[in-house]
XYZ file of C-alpha atoms in Angstrom:
417
model
C 7.361 39.070 -32.604
C 7.627 35.836 -30.688
C 10.854 34.936 -28.991
C 12.313 31.485 -29.551
C 13.267 29.536 -26.450
C 16.954 29.562 -25.622
C 18.731 26.324 -26.538
C 19.656 23.857 -23.792
C 23.347 24.640 -23.109
C 25.707 21.715 -23.652
C 27.653 20.882 -20.463
C 31.404 20.598 -20.419
C 32.946 17.163 -20.967
C 33.962 16.995 -17.293
C 30.365 17.579 -16.183
C 29.006 15.153 -18.768
C 31.258 12.467 -17.325
C 30.064 13.265 -13.789
C 26.432 13.093 -14.949
C 27.147 9.697 -16.460
C 28.768 8.423 -13.250
C 25.888 9.697 -11.140
C 23.352 8.149 -13.502
C 25.135 4.774 -13.218
C 24.692 4.933 -9.452
C 21.036 6.001 -9.720
C 20.366 3.183 -12.189
C 21.198 0.637 -9.465
C 18.256 2.012 -7.438
C 20.162 2.432 -4.135
C 17.844 1.239 -1.334
C 18.325 4.432 0.676
C 17.293 6.498 -2.358
C 14.126 4.467 -2.866
C 13.320 4.705 0.841
C 13.750 8.495 0.882
C 11.687 8.917 -2.309
C 8.932 6.774 -0.822
C 8.995 8.863 2.360
C 8.390 11.939 0.201
C 4.914 10.535 -0.474
C 3.924 11.456 3.102
C 4.864 15.120 3.321
C 1.453 16.336 4.536
C -1.461 14.935 6.601
C -3.722 15.023 3.528
C -1.293 12.879 1.555
C -0.925 10.451 4.451
C -4.695 9.891 4.525
C -4.842 9.407 0.770
C -1.864 7.057 0.629
C -3.332 4.824 3.286
C -4.983 3.240 0.251
C -2.456 0.434 -0.390
C -3.270 0.227 -4.109
C -2.485 3.917 -4.696
C 0.544 3.714 -2.393
C 1.958 0.709 -4.264
C 1.351 2.463 -7.612
C 3.122 5.647 -6.440
C 6.096 3.645 -5.193
C 6.395 1.830 -8.516
C 6.061 5.154 -10.356
C 8.914 6.613 -8.260
C 11.211 3.748 -9.243
C 10.172 3.852 -12.905
C 10.748 7.610 -13.219
C 14.139 7.403 -11.483
C 15.233 4.637 -13.866
C 14.012 6.580 -16.910
C 15.914 9.711 -15.901
C 19.069 7.730 -15.071
C 18.996 5.790 -18.352
C 18.534 9.013 -20.325
C 21.578 10.558 -18.657
C 23.625 7.447 -19.320
C 22.886 7.775 -23.029
C 22.943 11.596 -23.287
C 24.428 13.020 -20.082
C 23.271 16.500 -19.192
C 20.847 16.779 -22.112
C 17.063 17.296 -21.782
C 15.186 14.177 -20.631
C 11.932 13.356 -22.389
C 8.901 13.203 -20.061
C 7.913 9.763 -18.849
C 4.599 8.983 -17.174
C 4.168 5.308 -16.302
C 0.889 3.396 -16.545
C 0.775 3.459 -12.735
C 0.918 7.252 -12.722
C -1.767 7.508 -15.415
C -4.122 5.274 -13.415
C -3.397 7.168 -10.199
C -3.936 10.561 -11.852
C -7.310 9.455 -13.196
C -8.365 7.974 -9.867
C -7.417 11.133 -7.947
C -9.315 13.222 -10.491
C -12.390 11.084 -9.839
C -11.928 11.618 -6.098
C -11.475 15.374 -6.491
C -7.957 15.166 -5.009
C -5.768 15.700 -8.077
C -3.872 18.592 -6.457
C -2.294 16.115 -4.045
C -0.462 14.517 -6.965
C 1.194 17.854 -7.698
C 2.209 18.174 -4.045
C 3.726 14.705 -4.135
C 5.644 15.586 -7.314
C 7.178 18.656 -5.662
C 8.107 16.685 -2.550
C 9.692 14.008 -4.722
C 11.641 16.634 -6.661
C 13.011 18.125 -3.445
C 14.139 14.740 -2.158
C 15.665 13.747 -5.513
C 17.636 16.991 -5.592
C 18.789 16.495 -1.995
C 20.044 12.944 -2.732
C 21.730 13.970 -5.982
C 23.412 17.016 -4.432
C 24.777 14.892 -1.575
C 26.240 12.475 -4.111
C 27.712 15.344 -6.158
C 30.140 16.295 -3.383
C 31.512 12.741 -3.405
C 32.211 12.856 -7.146
C 34.355 16.000 -7.365
C 36.076 18.530 -5.147
C 36.793 20.971 -7.982
C 34.663 24.058 -7.127
C 34.336 25.209 -10.747
C 33.266 21.804 -12.042
C 31.025 21.257 -9.017
C 29.182 24.541 -9.594
C 28.467 23.694 -13.226
C 27.535 20.114 -12.301
C 24.944 21.300 -9.764
C 23.482 23.822 -12.225
C 23.127 21.193 -14.940
C 21.694 18.668 -12.479
C 19.087 21.056 -11.104
C 18.012 22.046 -14.627
C 17.743 18.382 -15.623
C 15.807 17.142 -12.575
C 13.392 20.065 -12.360
C 12.829 20.108 -16.135
C 12.080 16.395 -16.200
C 9.574 16.558 -13.337
C 7.961 19.753 -14.679
C 7.405 18.095 -18.063
C 6.000 14.972 -16.390
C 3.550 17.094 -14.440
C 2.382 18.829 -17.633
C 1.506 15.424 -19.062
C -0.218 14.393 -15.820
C -2.154 17.677 -15.715
C -3.482 16.989 -19.214
C -4.560 13.493 -18.140
C -6.391 14.950 -15.137
C -8.148 17.580 -17.273
C -9.267 14.923 -19.749
C -10.636 12.764 -16.933
C -12.550 15.699 -15.432
C -13.952 16.513 -18.869
C -15.197 12.936 -19.259
C -16.868 13.122 -15.861
C -18.517 16.438 -16.656
C -20.117 15.074 -19.834
C -21.038 11.646 -18.560
C -24.707 11.660 -17.583
C -24.725 8.021 -16.607
C -24.863 7.605 -12.815
C -22.936 4.430 -12.078
C -22.980 2.227 -9.017
C -20.003 3.986 -7.490
C -21.792 7.341 -7.587
C -24.886 5.875 -5.972
C -22.916 4.050 -3.309
C -20.813 7.145 -2.594
C -24.008 9.068 -1.802
C -24.941 6.367 0.685
C -21.495 6.340 2.275
C -21.450 10.140 2.566
C -24.422 9.878 4.923
C -26.915 11.672 2.697
C -30.632 11.071 3.181
C -31.795 8.729 0.459
C -34.826 6.713 -0.469
C -33.564 3.311 0.664
C -36.039 1.305 -1.412
C -35.371 3.306 -4.587
C -31.600 3.101 -4.172
C -31.843 -0.617 -3.532
C -33.724 -1.120 -6.795
C -31.201 0.899 -8.776
C -28.324 -1.025 -7.239
C -30.037 -4.391 -7.492
C -29.256 -5.008 -3.841
C -31.445 -4.754 -0.730
C -30.250 -2.131 1.738
C -32.607 -3.252 4.485
C -30.818 -6.545 5.134
C -27.794 -7.314 7.316
C -24.527 -6.637 5.476
C -20.918 -7.745 5.403
C -18.776 -5.131 3.650
C -15.517 -6.143 2.062
C -12.684 -4.508 0.116
C -10.915 -6.637 -2.467
C -7.760 -5.331 -4.098
C -4.419 -6.166 -5.677
C -1.142 -4.271 -5.341
C 0.535 -5.842 -8.360
C 0.816 -3.775 -11.570
C -1.731 -4.328 -14.343
C -3.992 -6.431 -12.137
C -6.922 -7.947 -14.022
C -10.469 -7.289 -12.869
C -11.876 -10.787 -13.333
C -9.858 -12.492 -10.532
C -10.872 -9.678 -8.171
C -14.531 -10.256 -9.005
C -14.126 -14.013 -8.605
C -12.621 -13.558 -5.148
C -15.363 -11.091 -4.208
C -18.019 -13.665 -5.105
C -16.141 -16.421 -3.264
C -16.063 -14.310 -0.103
C -19.737 -13.417 -0.458
C -20.571 -17.100 -0.867
C -19.069 -17.760 2.596
C -21.696 -15.477 4.142
C -24.522 -17.160 2.218
C -24.886 -14.645 -0.636
C -25.429 -15.566 -4.275
C -25.630 -12.039 -5.730
C -23.388 -9.566 -3.846
C -23.167 -5.860 -4.645
C -19.796 -5.353 -6.363
C -18.625 -1.817 -7.131
C -15.512 -0.939 -9.128
C -13.934 1.630 -6.809
C -10.644 2.424 -8.509
C -7.518 0.845 -9.972
C -7.534 -2.819 -8.901
C -10.006 -2.192 -6.065
C -13.551 -3.450 -5.507
C -16.083 -2.500 -2.839
C -18.282 -5.452 -1.986
C -21.413 -5.927 0.136
C -23.122 -9.229 0.814
C -25.990 -10.462 2.939
C -24.612 -11.538 6.332
C -26.844 -14.613 6.422
C -24.288 -16.585 8.415
C -21.087 -15.813 10.335
C -17.768 -15.885 8.489
C -15.414 -18.727 9.322
C -11.779 -17.580 9.578
C -10.390 -20.893 8.319
C -12.656 -20.702 5.262
C -11.577 -17.087 4.695
C -7.953 -18.179 4.591
C -8.962 -20.984 2.233
C -10.337 -18.392 -0.189
C -7.120 -16.390 0.181
C -5.081 -19.409 -0.899
C -7.173 -19.686 -4.063
C -6.252 -16.096 -5.039
C -2.606 -15.671 -3.943
C -2.068 -12.219 -5.492
C -5.241 -10.630 -4.129
C -6.037 -9.214 -0.696
C -9.284 -8.552 1.132
C -10.443 -6.687 4.231
C -13.785 -7.476 5.870
C -15.960 -5.372 8.190
C -18.284 -6.719 10.869
C -21.958 -7.399 10.046
C -24.366 -4.463 10.293
C -28.060 -4.019 9.506
C -29.711 -1.453 7.244
C -28.112 1.641 5.708
C -26.164 2.435 8.879
C -24.763 -1.087 8.935
C -23.963 -0.763 5.213
C -21.857 2.326 5.976
C -20.284 1.123 9.222
C -19.171 -2.232 7.863
C -17.551 -0.486 4.875
C -15.682 1.955 7.130
C -14.455 -0.986 9.207
C -13.230 -2.706 6.046
C -11.338 0.487 5.143
C -9.751 0.580 8.598
C -8.712 -3.044 8.208
C -7.270 -2.403 4.742
C -5.205 0.539 5.966
C -3.668 -1.500 8.766
C -2.955 -4.365 6.367
C -1.160 -1.929 4.083
C 0.906 -0.561 6.975
C 2.006 -3.813 8.646
C 4.221 -6.135 6.644
C 3.070 -9.347 8.316
C -0.648 -8.858 7.740
C -2.402 -11.854 6.170
C -3.866 -11.696 2.681
C -7.402 -11.657 4.108
C -8.314 -10.135 7.456
C -11.406 -9.025 9.349
C -11.967 -5.984 11.542
C -12.188 -8.277 14.569
C -8.661 -9.521 13.880
C -7.164 -6.032 13.673
C -8.972 -4.094 16.411
C -6.392 -4.891 19.067
C -3.412 -4.540 16.723
C -4.731 -1.185 15.493
C -4.970 0.149 19.041
C -1.587 -1.239 20.039
C 0.255 0.248 17.039
C -0.946 3.830 17.531
C 2.287 4.457 19.448
C 4.982 2.510 17.607
C 7.659 3.166 20.232
C 5.488 1.990 23.122
C 4.415 -1.080 21.123
C 8.040 -2.009 20.452
C 8.934 -1.641 24.131
C 5.947 -3.790 25.142
C 7.057 -6.559 22.757
C 10.664 -6.511 23.976
C 9.775 -6.470 27.671
C 7.177 -9.239 27.262
C 8.955 -11.598 24.867
C 12.582 -10.913 25.724
C 14.942 -12.970 23.550
C 11.984 -14.636 21.798
C 11.252 -11.298 20.054
C 14.401 -11.648 17.923
C 14.332 -15.404 17.340
C 13.181 -17.060 14.064
C 9.505 -16.483 13.349
C 8.767 -20.196 13.392
C 9.121 -20.193 17.189
C 6.928 -17.128 17.615
C 4.232 -18.464 15.288
C 4.255 -21.846 17.020
C 3.692 -20.301 20.448
C 1.062 -17.923 19.060
C -0.835 -20.808 17.464
C -0.589 -22.807 20.698
C -2.202 -19.964 22.666
C -4.804 -19.329 19.941
C -5.832 -23.004 20.064
C -6.438 -23.010 23.813
C -3.028 -24.538 24.609
C -4.141 -27.778 22.936
C -1.116 -29.525 21.420
C -3.085 -31.759 19.055
C -5.205 -28.922 17.629
C -2.149 -26.678 17.267
C -0.134 -29.330 15.431
C -3.036 -29.889 13.023
C -3.506 -26.145 12.462
C 0.200 -25.670 11.684
C 0.584 -28.908 9.724
C 3.480 -29.785 12.032
C 4.405 -33.064 13.718
C 3.459 -33.134 17.391
C 7.034 -33.794 18.586
C 8.420 -30.978 16.424
C 5.837 -28.616 17.885
C 6.684 -29.674 21.451
C 10.389 -28.924 20.872
C 9.584 -25.500 19.437
C 7.263 -24.638 22.301
C 9.844 -25.708 24.858
C 12.493 -23.557 23.155
C 10.128 -20.582 22.926
C 9.225 -20.783 26.623
C 12.924 -20.958 27.590
C 13.474 -17.638 25.793
C 10.627 -15.813 27.575
C 11.547 -13.524 30.485
C 8.244 -14.348 32.234
C 6.342 -17.539 32.953
C 3.933 -18.476 30.167
C 1.332 -19.902 32.556
C 1.127 -16.589 34.461
C 1.138 -14.181 31.484
C -0.692 -15.912 28.622
C -2.832 -12.921 27.591
C 0.091 -10.500 27.667
C 2.348 -12.871 25.706
C -0.370 -13.590 23.151
C -0.858 -9.828 22.583
C 2.883 -9.271 22.098
C 3.098 -12.196 19.657
C 0.136 -10.789 17.726
C 2.050 -7.530 17.267
C 5.204 -9.293 16.114
C 3.400 -11.527 13.624
C 1.499 -8.613 12.052
C 4.669 -6.555 11.774
C 7.100 -9.033 10.209
C 6.481 -10.841 6.901
C 6.568 -14.618 6.963
C 9.684 -16.090 5.373
C 8.487 -18.498 2.703
C 11.261 -20.857 3.650
C 9.973 -21.405 7.184
C 8.466 -24.716 8.086
């Protein structure tokens, strides 16, 4: 005989009303809830390394919000009743990508961490909704059953997606560009000439590696490819190697026939406002192919971590910032002691002084670079220098380094002029 599952017990009316009130609060997506749920994505060193990929990180954050809204809406309509599983398109893409990387178990770890945080936030709220011990006990029991059941069911769906993806991989005999390139990046001994022929790209030349990606949902592939080709064109390449590396991410290599011009890089960025790119330094042969790619990855990770990072950046731009942000507390103290009151002033003053130093303290060049009238720039520079605790002429390098940190860490307000 097979036993039938026990029915989901109907909560009391008092608890149903509390579930509805709590769901109303959750539906507003309280900022502290979203922040705590996002922090749950980094519960282990392995997850931290994985989520340094800004595309996967952005997808996981969107999935957190979408799942919270789904659960809250369900409890508004049917408080305390079972919630149907919901796996967003972001979670489907992420599950498939992690399966391809052989890291699908990390998604399960993230789900458990998220469940723990969600329960912690909900339980804290519960004590503000009622002081009746009998009602509170039932409310917590119903809540725990609802949250854990919802996440368990979601993970069953995700597990099936992962198994299907692994099955596709196991039966796919076609070796694509990503597989070939991954063998190169892993440092395996390969026949360079043979691999070059299969990839349609010479590995013996000097390379610029680049990562092109988008963090918006449902990003289309064509604009990414167009930007990849535009960047390759800057280095003198007509036919770059472009590899689809995951959801909304391309790996790109081009012949480093000429140096990249930073102004032209930013010009390309303006043509593709919703796309980002990270560029490694030029390197020759297979070793240069690998090293430049690793540098592009390093650049991408820093861009994903610092809010003020530009849309396109090179490894040379981030080397100093990367070193200086290893110790966030020390970096913050350095900025405050170097910039004084300027550190908390509007960004337009900080960016004006930074541009002035970057342009060799040439007023005319700085005004042209910023698109600002000369007299306006002079007033801003005078104000910025008045706010500094040290003399600009005696501490230019130190001040420039502190301004670099500030600019990379704070997003530019679109309303600034």
